[in-house]
Coordinates of C-alpha atoms in Angstrom, one line a residue:
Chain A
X1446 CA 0.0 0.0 0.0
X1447 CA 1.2 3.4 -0.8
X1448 CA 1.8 5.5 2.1
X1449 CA 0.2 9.2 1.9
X1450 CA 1.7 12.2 3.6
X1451 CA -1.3 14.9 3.7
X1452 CA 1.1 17.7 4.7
X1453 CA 3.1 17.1 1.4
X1454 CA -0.6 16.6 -0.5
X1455 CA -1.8 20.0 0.7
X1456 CA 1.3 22.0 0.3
X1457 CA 1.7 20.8 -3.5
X1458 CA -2.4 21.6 -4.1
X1459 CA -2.3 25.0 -2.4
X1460 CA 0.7 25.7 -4.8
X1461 CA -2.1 24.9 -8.0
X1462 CA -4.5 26.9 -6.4
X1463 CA -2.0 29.9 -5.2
X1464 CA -3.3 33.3 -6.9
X1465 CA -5.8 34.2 -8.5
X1466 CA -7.0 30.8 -10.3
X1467 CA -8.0 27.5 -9.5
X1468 CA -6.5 24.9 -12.1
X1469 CA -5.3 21.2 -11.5
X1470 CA -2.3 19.3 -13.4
X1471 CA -4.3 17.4 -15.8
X1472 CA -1.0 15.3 -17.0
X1473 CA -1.0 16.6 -20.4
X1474 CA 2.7 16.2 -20.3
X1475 CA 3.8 19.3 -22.0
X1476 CA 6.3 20.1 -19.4
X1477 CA 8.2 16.9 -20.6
X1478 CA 8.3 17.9 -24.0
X1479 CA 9.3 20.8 -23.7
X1480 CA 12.4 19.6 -20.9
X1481 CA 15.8 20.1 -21.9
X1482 CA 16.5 17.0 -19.2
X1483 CA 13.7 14.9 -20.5
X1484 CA 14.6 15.7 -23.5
X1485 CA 17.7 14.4 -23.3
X1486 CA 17.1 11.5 -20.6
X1487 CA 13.5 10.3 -21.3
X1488 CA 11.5 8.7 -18.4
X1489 CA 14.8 9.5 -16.2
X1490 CA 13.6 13.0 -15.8
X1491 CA 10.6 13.3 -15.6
X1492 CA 8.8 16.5 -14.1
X1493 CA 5.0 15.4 -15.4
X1494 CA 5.5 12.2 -12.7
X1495 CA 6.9 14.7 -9.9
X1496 CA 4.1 16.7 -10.2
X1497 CA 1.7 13.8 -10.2
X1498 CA 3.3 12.1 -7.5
X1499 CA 3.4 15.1 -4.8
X1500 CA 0.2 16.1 -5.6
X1501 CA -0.9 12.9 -4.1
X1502 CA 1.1 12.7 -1.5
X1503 CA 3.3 9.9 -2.2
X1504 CA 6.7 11.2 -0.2
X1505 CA 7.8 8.4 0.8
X1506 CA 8.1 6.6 -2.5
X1507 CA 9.1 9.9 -3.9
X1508 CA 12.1 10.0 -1.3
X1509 CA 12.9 5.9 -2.4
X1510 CA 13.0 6.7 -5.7
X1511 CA 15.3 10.0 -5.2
X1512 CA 17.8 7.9 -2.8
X1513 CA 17.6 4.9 -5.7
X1514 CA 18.9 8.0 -8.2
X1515 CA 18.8 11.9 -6.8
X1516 CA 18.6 12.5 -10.8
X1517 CA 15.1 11.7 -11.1
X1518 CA 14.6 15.0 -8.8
X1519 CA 18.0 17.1 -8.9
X1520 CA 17.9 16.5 -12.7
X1521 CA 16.0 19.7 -12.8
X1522 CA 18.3 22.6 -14.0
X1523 CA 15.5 24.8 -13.3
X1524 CA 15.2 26.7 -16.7
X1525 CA 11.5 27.3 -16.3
X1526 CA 10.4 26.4 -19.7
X1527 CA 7.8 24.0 -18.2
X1528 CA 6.3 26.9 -15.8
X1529 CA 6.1 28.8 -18.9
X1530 CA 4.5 26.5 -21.8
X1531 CA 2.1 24.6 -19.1
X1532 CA -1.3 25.2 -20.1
X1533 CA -2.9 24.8 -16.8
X1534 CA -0.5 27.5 -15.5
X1535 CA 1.2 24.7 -12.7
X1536 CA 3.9 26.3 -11.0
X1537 CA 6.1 22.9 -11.7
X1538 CA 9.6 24.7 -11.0
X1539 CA 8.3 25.5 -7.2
X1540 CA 6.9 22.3 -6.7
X1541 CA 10.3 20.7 -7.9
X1542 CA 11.8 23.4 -4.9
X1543 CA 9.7 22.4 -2.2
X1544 CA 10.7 18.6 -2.7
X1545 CA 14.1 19.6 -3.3
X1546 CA 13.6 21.4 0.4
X1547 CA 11.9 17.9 1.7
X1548 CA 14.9 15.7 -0.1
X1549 CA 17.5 17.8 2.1
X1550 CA 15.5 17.6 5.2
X1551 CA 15.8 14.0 4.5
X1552 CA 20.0 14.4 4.0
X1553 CA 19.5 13.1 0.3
X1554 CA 20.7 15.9 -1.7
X1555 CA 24.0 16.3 -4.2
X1556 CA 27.0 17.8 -2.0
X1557 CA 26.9 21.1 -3.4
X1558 CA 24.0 22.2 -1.7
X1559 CA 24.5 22.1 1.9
X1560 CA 28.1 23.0 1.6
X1561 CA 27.1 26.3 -0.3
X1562 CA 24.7 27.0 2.1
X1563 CA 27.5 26.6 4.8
X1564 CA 29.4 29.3 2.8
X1565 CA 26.5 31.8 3.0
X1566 CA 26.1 31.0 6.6
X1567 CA 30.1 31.7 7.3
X1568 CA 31.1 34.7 4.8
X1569 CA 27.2 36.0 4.1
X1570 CA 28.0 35.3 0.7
X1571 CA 27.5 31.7 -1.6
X1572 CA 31.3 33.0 -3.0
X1573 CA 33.3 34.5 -0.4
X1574 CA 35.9 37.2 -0.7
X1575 CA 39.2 36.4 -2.4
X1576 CA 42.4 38.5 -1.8
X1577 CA 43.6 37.7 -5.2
X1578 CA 40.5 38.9 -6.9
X1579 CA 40.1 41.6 -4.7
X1580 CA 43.1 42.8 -5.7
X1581 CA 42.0 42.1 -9.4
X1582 CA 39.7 44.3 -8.5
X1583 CA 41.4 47.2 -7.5
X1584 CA 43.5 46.4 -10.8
X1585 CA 40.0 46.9 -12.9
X1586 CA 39.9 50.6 -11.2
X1587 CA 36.7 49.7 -9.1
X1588 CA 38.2 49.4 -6.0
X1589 CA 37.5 46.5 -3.2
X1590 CA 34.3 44.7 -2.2
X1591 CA 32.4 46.5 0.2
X1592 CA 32.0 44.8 3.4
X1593 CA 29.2 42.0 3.4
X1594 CA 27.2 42.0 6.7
X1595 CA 28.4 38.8 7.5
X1596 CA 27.7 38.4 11.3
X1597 CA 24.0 39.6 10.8
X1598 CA 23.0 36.6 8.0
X1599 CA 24.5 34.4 10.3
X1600 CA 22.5 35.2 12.9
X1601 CA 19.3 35.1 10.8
X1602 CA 20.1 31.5 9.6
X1603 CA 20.5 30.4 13.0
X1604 CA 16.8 31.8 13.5
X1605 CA 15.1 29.8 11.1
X1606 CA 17.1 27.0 11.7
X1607 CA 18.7 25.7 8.3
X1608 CA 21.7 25.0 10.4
X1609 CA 20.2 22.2 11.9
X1610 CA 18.7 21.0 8.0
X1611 CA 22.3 21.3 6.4
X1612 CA 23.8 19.5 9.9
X1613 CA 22.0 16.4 9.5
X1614 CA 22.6 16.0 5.2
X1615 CA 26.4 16.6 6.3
X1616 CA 25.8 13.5 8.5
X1617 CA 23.8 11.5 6.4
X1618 CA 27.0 12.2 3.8
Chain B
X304 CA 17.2 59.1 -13.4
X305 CA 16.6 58.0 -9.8
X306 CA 20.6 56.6 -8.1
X307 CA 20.3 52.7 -7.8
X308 CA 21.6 50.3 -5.2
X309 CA 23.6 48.0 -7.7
X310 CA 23.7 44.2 -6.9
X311 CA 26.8 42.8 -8.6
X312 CA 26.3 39.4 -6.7
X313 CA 28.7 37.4 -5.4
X314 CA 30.0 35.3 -8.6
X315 CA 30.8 38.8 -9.9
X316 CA 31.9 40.6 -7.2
X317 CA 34.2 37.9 -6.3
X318 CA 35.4 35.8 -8.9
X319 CA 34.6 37.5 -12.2
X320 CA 35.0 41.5 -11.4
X321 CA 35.9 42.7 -14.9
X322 CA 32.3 42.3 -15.6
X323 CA 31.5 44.4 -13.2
X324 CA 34.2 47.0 -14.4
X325 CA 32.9 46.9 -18.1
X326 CA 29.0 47.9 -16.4
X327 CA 29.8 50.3 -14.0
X328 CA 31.9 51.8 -17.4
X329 CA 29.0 51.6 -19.6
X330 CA 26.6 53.1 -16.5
X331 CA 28.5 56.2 -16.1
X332 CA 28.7 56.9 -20.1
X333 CA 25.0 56.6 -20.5
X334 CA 24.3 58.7 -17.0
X335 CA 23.2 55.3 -15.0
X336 CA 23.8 56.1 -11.0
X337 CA 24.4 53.5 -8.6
X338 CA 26.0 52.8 -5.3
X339 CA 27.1 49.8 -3.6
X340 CA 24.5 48.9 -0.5
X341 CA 25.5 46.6 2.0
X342 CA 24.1 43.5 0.8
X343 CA 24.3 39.9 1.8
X344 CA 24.0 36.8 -0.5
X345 CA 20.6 37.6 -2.7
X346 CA 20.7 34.4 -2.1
X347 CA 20.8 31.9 -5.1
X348 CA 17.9 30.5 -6.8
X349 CA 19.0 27.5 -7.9
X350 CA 21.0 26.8 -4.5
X351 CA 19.9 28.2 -1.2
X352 CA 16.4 28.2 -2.6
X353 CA 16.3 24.3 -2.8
X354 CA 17.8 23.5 0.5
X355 CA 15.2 26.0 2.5
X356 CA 12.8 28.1 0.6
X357 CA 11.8 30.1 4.2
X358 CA 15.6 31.1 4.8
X359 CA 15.9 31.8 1.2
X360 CA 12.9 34.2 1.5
X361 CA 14.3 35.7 4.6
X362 CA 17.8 36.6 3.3
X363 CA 16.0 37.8 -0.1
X364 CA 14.0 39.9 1.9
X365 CA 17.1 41.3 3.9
X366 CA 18.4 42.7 1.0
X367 CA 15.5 44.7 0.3
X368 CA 15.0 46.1 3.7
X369 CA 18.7 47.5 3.0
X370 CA 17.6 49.5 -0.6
X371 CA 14.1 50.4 1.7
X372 CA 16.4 52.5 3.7
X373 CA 17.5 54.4 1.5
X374 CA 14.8 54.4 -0.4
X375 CA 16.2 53.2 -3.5
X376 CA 15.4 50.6 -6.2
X377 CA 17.5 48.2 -6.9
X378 CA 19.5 47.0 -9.8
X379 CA 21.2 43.7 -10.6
X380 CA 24.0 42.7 -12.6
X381 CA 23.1 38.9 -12.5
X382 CA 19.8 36.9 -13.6
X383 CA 19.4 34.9 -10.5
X384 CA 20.2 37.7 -7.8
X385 CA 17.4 39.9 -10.0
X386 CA 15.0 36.8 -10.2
X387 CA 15.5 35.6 -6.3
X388 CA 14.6 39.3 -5.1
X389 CA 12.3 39.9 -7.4
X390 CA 10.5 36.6 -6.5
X391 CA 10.5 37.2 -3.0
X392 CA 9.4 40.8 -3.3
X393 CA 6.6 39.4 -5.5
X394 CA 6.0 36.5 -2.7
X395 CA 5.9 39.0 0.4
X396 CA 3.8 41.5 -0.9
X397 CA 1.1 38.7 -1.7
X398 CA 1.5 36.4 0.9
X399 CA 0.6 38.1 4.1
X400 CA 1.6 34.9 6.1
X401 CA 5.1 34.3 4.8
X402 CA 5.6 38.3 5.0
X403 CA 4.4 38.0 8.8
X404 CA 6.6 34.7 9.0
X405 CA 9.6 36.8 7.2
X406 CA 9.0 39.7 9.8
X407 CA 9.4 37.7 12.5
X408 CA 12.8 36.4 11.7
X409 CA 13.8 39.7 10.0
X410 CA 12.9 41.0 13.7
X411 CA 15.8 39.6 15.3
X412 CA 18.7 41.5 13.9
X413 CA 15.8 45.1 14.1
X414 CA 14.8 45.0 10.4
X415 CA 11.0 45.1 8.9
X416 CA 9.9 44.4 5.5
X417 CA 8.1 46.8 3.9
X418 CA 7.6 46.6 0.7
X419 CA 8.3 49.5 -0.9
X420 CA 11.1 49.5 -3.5
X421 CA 11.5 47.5 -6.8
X422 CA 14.5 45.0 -8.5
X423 CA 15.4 46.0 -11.5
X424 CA 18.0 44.1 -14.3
X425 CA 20.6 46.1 -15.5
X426 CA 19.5 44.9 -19.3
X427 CA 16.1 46.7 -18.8
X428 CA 17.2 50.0 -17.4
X429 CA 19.9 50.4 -20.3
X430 CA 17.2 49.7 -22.5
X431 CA 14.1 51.6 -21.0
X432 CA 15.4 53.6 -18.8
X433 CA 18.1 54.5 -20.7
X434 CA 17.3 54.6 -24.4
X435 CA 19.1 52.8 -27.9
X436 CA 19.1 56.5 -28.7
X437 CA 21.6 57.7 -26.1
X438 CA 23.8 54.4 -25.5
X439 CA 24.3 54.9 -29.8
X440 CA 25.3 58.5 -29.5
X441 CA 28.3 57.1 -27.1
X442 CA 29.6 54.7 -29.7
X443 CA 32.8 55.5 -31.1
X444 CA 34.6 52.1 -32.4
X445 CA 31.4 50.0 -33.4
X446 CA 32.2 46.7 -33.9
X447 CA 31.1 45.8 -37.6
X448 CA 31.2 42.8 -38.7
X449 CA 31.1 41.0 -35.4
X450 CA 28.4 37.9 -35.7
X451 CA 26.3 37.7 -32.3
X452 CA 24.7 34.9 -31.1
X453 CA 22.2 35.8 -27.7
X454 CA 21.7 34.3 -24.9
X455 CA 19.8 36.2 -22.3
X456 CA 19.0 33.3 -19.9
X457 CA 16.3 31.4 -18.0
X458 CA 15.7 33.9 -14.8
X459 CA 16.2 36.9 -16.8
X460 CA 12.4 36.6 -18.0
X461 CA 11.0 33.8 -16.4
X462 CA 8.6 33.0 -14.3
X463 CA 7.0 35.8 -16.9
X464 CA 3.9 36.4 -14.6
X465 CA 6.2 38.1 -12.3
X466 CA 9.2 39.3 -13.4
X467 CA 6.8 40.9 -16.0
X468 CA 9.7 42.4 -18.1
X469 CA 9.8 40.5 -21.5
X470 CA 8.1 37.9 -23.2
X471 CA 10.4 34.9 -22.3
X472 CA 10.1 33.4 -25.6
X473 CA 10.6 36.6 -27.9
X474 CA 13.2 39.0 -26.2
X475 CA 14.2 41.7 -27.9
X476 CA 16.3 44.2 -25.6
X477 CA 19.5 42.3 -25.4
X478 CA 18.9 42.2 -29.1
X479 CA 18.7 46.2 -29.5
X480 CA 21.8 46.2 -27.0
X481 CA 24.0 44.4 -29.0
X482 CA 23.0 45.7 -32.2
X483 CA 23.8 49.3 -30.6
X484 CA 27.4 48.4 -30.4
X485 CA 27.2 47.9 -34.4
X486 CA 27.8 44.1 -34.3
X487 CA 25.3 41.7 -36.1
X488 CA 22.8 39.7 -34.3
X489 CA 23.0 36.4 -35.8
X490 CA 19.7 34.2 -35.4
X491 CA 19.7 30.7 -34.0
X492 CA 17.4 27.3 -32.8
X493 CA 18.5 27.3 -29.1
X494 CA 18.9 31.1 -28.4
X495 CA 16.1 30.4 -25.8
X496 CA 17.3 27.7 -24.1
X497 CA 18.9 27.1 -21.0
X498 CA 22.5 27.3 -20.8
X499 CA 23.2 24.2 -18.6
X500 CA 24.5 25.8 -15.8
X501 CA 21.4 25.2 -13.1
X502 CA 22.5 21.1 -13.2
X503 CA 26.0 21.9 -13.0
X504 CA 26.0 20.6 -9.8
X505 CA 24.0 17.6 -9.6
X506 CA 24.9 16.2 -12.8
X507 CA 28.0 18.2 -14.8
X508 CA 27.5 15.5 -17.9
X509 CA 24.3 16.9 -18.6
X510 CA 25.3 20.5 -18.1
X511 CA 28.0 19.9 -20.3
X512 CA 25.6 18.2 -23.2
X513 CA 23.8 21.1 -22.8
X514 CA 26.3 23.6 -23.1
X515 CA 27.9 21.6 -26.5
X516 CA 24.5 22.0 -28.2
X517 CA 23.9 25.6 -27.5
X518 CA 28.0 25.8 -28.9
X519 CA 27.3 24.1 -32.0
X520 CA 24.0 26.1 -33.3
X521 CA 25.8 28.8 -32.7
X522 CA 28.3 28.1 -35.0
X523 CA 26.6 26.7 -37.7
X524 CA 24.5 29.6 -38.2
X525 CA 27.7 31.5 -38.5
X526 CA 28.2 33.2 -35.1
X527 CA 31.5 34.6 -33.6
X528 CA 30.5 34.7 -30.1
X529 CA 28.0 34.9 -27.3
X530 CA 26.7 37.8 -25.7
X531 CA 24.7 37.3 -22.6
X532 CA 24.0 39.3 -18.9
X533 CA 24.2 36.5 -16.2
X534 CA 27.5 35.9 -14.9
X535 CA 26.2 31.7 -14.2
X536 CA 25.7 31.8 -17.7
X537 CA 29.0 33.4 -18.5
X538 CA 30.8 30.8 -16.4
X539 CA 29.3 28.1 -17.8
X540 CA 29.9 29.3 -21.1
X541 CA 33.1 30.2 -20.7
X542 CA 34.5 28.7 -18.1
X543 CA 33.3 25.4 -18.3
X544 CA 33.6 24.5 -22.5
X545 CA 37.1 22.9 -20.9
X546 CA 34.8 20.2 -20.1
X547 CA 33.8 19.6 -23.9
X548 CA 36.7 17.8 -25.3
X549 CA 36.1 14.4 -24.3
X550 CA 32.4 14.5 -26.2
X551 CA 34.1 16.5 -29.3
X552 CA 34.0 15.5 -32.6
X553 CA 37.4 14.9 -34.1
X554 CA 39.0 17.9 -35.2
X555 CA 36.8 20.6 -33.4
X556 CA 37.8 22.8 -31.0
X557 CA 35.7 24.5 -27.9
X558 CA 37.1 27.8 -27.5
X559 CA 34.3 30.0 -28.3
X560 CA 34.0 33.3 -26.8
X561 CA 31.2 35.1 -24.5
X562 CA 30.8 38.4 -23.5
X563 CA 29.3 40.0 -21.3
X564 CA 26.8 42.7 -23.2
X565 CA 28.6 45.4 -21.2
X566 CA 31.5 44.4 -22.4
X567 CA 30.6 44.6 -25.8
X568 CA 29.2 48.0 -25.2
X569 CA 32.3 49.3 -23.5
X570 CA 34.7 48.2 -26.2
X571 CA 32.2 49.9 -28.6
X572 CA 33.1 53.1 -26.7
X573 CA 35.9 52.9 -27.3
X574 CA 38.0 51.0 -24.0
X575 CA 39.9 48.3 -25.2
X576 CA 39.8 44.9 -24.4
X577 CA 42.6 45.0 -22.2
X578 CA 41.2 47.9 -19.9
X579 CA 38.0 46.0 -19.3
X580 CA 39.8 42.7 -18.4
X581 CA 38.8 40.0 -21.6
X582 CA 42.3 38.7 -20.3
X583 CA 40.4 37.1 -17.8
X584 CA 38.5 35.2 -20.0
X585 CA 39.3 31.6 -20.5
X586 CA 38.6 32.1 -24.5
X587 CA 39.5 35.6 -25.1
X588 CA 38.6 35.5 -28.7
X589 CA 41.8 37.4 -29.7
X590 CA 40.7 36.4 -33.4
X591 CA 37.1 37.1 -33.4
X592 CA 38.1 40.8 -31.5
X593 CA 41.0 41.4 -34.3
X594 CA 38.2 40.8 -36.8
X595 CA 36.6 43.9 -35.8
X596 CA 39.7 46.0 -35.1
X597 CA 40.2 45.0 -31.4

């Protein structure tokens, strides 16, 4: 039996119904077509199926399948197209986000993302400041970086707790 | 016109400056004012977004309490800075629960939300704000002869409901940029399409598949070189065509050039490339430049 988690179920359906409209995914499948991924993967990416699947709540088989292969999910190079050319107006690229957000919670995402988000919480910024290229810079004539407000992001992060999200994929890895 | 708080964002504030020296070149020819604002991370749409859409929100919505006290508008240099602030400014001022949610957090370090400024991209301003008209009177070496191929990117336009700037599938300003500096806009399939750089890092084979084709249609309708205004996509297609050889086909080469549409417009009045730093570039296009007297 397929387990169903309503929290997942309504998040995904108040997405469709955000706005000013109320429209469903009728699984016309345009947003594969038109999927630079799917295009070049097939049924290995396959953003229609995402959309199906969270709007029914199926998480957990949703998370099996993303630990099986994290492409299925982080495939997504979020180009938009599918936002764009669906014709019932599905915001598909923010429905990929919020399971991206669920497959961190989780600790199943590429490496990339928690360590980036480890640089924003330690220099404020997802690239920190370089000596060389800040002297590169002065070279250009535009003079250093200004100062990022490092301390007061950090403290922000702490508050709505992605510390504790990015702590647990980092043990997970 | 109104001063703006300029938004370089991090990948070109601290890794690829010289595109910020070519813009902030270009802004004072054509009378653009801006001053630096004491930003954080914008932060990334297609990194801290997917690994917490609230704190994502938050420090989105930091950076905009910092242009609200000054009461300024801002204006990025980078797709995915304007589209994350733009999308959050969008988000708080119609969601009254994530704005109260926002607040809340935002109260801890004694800032509040409004809502009362705007994100702008650079490429609209020149164009709009600007004028054709003036950015043509500053042109002094135009660079005839040079073939075009655009790439204006994914977040510059899209999602179109909000960013509410160009139609995402017929974009025409970067076109009327480029053309200013007197090169040739050369048409071609996948000027629309995503450069490959938001799977990067989950998958760089795909990315890089991606990247090759964009390359190749380029070339075969005749193009010298990119011109696009998002420094991800100027990595990527710059940066990263290193990664290409092992999927070339025998004899071909991938050391095709991008610039950075400010770039192009500064050369055009009359800086050379040297000044604006295309010897930073991992394919300078020393040929493609010479071509047009560069």
């Amino acid at each position: 039996m397929v387990k169903i988690d309503v929290n997942l179920k309504r998040a995904v359906l108040d997405m469709m119904m955000g706005g000013d409209k109320l429209s469903y995914c009728f699984q016309c499948g345009i947003c594969n077509d038109v999927c630079p991924v799917s295009q070049r993967w097939g049924s290995r990416y396959n953003p229609r199926d995402l959309v199906l699947f969270s709007a029914l709540g199926f998480k957990e088989a949703l998370v099996s399948a993303v630990v099986k292969d994290p492409f299925i999910l982080w495939g997504c190079t979020t180009c938009e197209t599918c936002d764009e050319k669906c014709p019932a107006e599905i915001p598909i690229t923010d429905i990929i986000s919020l399971l991206k957000n669920v497959s961190v919670s989780l600790g199943v995402a590429p490496e990339f993302y928690p360590s980036s988000t480890r640089a924003v919480m330690e220099s404020g910024m997802a690239i920190p400041v370089q000596p060389a290229v800040e002297k590169r810079r002065v070279g250009l004539g535009i003079g250093p970086a200004p100062l990022i407000p490092a301390e007061e992001i950090r403290k922000l992060m702490l508050a709505t707790g992605v510390d504790k999200l990015v702590k647990k994929q980092e043990e997970t890895a | 016109m109104a001063e703006y708080k300029l938004f370089p964002g991090c990948f070109i504030q601290n890794r690829i400056p010289f595109l910020e020296a070519s813009a902030k070149f270009v802004f004072e020819q054509v009378g653009v004012s801006q001053s630096a604002g004491n930003f954080g991370c914008c932060p990334n749409p297609v990194g801290l977004r997917f690994v917490d859409e609230k704190t994502w929100a938050v420090l989105g919505a930091r950076n905009l309490v910092e242009a609200e006290s000054e009461g300024k508008n801002i204006m990025s240099l980078c797709n995915g800075c304007y589209q994350s602030m733009a999308v959050v400014n969008h988000e708080l001022k119609h969601d009254p629960m994530l704005k109260a949610e926002v607040n809340k957090v935002l109260a801890e370090v004694g800032k509040n939300y409004a809502g009362s400024i705007s994100v702008e991209h650079f490429v609209r301003v020149l164009h709009e704000e600007v004028g054709i008209e003036k950015i043509k009177s500053k042109i002094t070496h135009p660079l005839t002869g040079l073939k075009v191929a655009l790439h204006p990117g994914c977040h510059y336009a899209r999602p179109s409901h909000i960013l509410k700037g160009e139609d995402p599938f017929n974009m025409y300003f970067l076109r009327d940029l480029v053309e200013a500096s007197g090169a040739t806009v050369v048409d071609y399939d996948q000027e629309d399409l995503c450069c490959g750089n938001g799977v990067r890092n989950a998958d760089p084979y795909t990315a890089n598949t991606m990247l090759k084709a964009k390359i190749d249609d380029a070339r075969i309708h005749g193009a010298d070189c990119f011109a696009v205004n998002c420094p991800a996509c100027f990595q990527q297609m710059d940066a990263e065509q290193r990664n290409l050889k092992s999927m070339a086909a025998e004899g071909v080469k991938y050391n095709f050039p991008t610039y950075y549409v400010t770039e192009l417009l500064a050369m055009a009045m009359g800086k050379t490339a040297k000044e604006i730093g295309i010897n930073f570039h991992r394919n300078k296009g020393k040929d493609e430049l010479m071509k047009v007297g560069l």
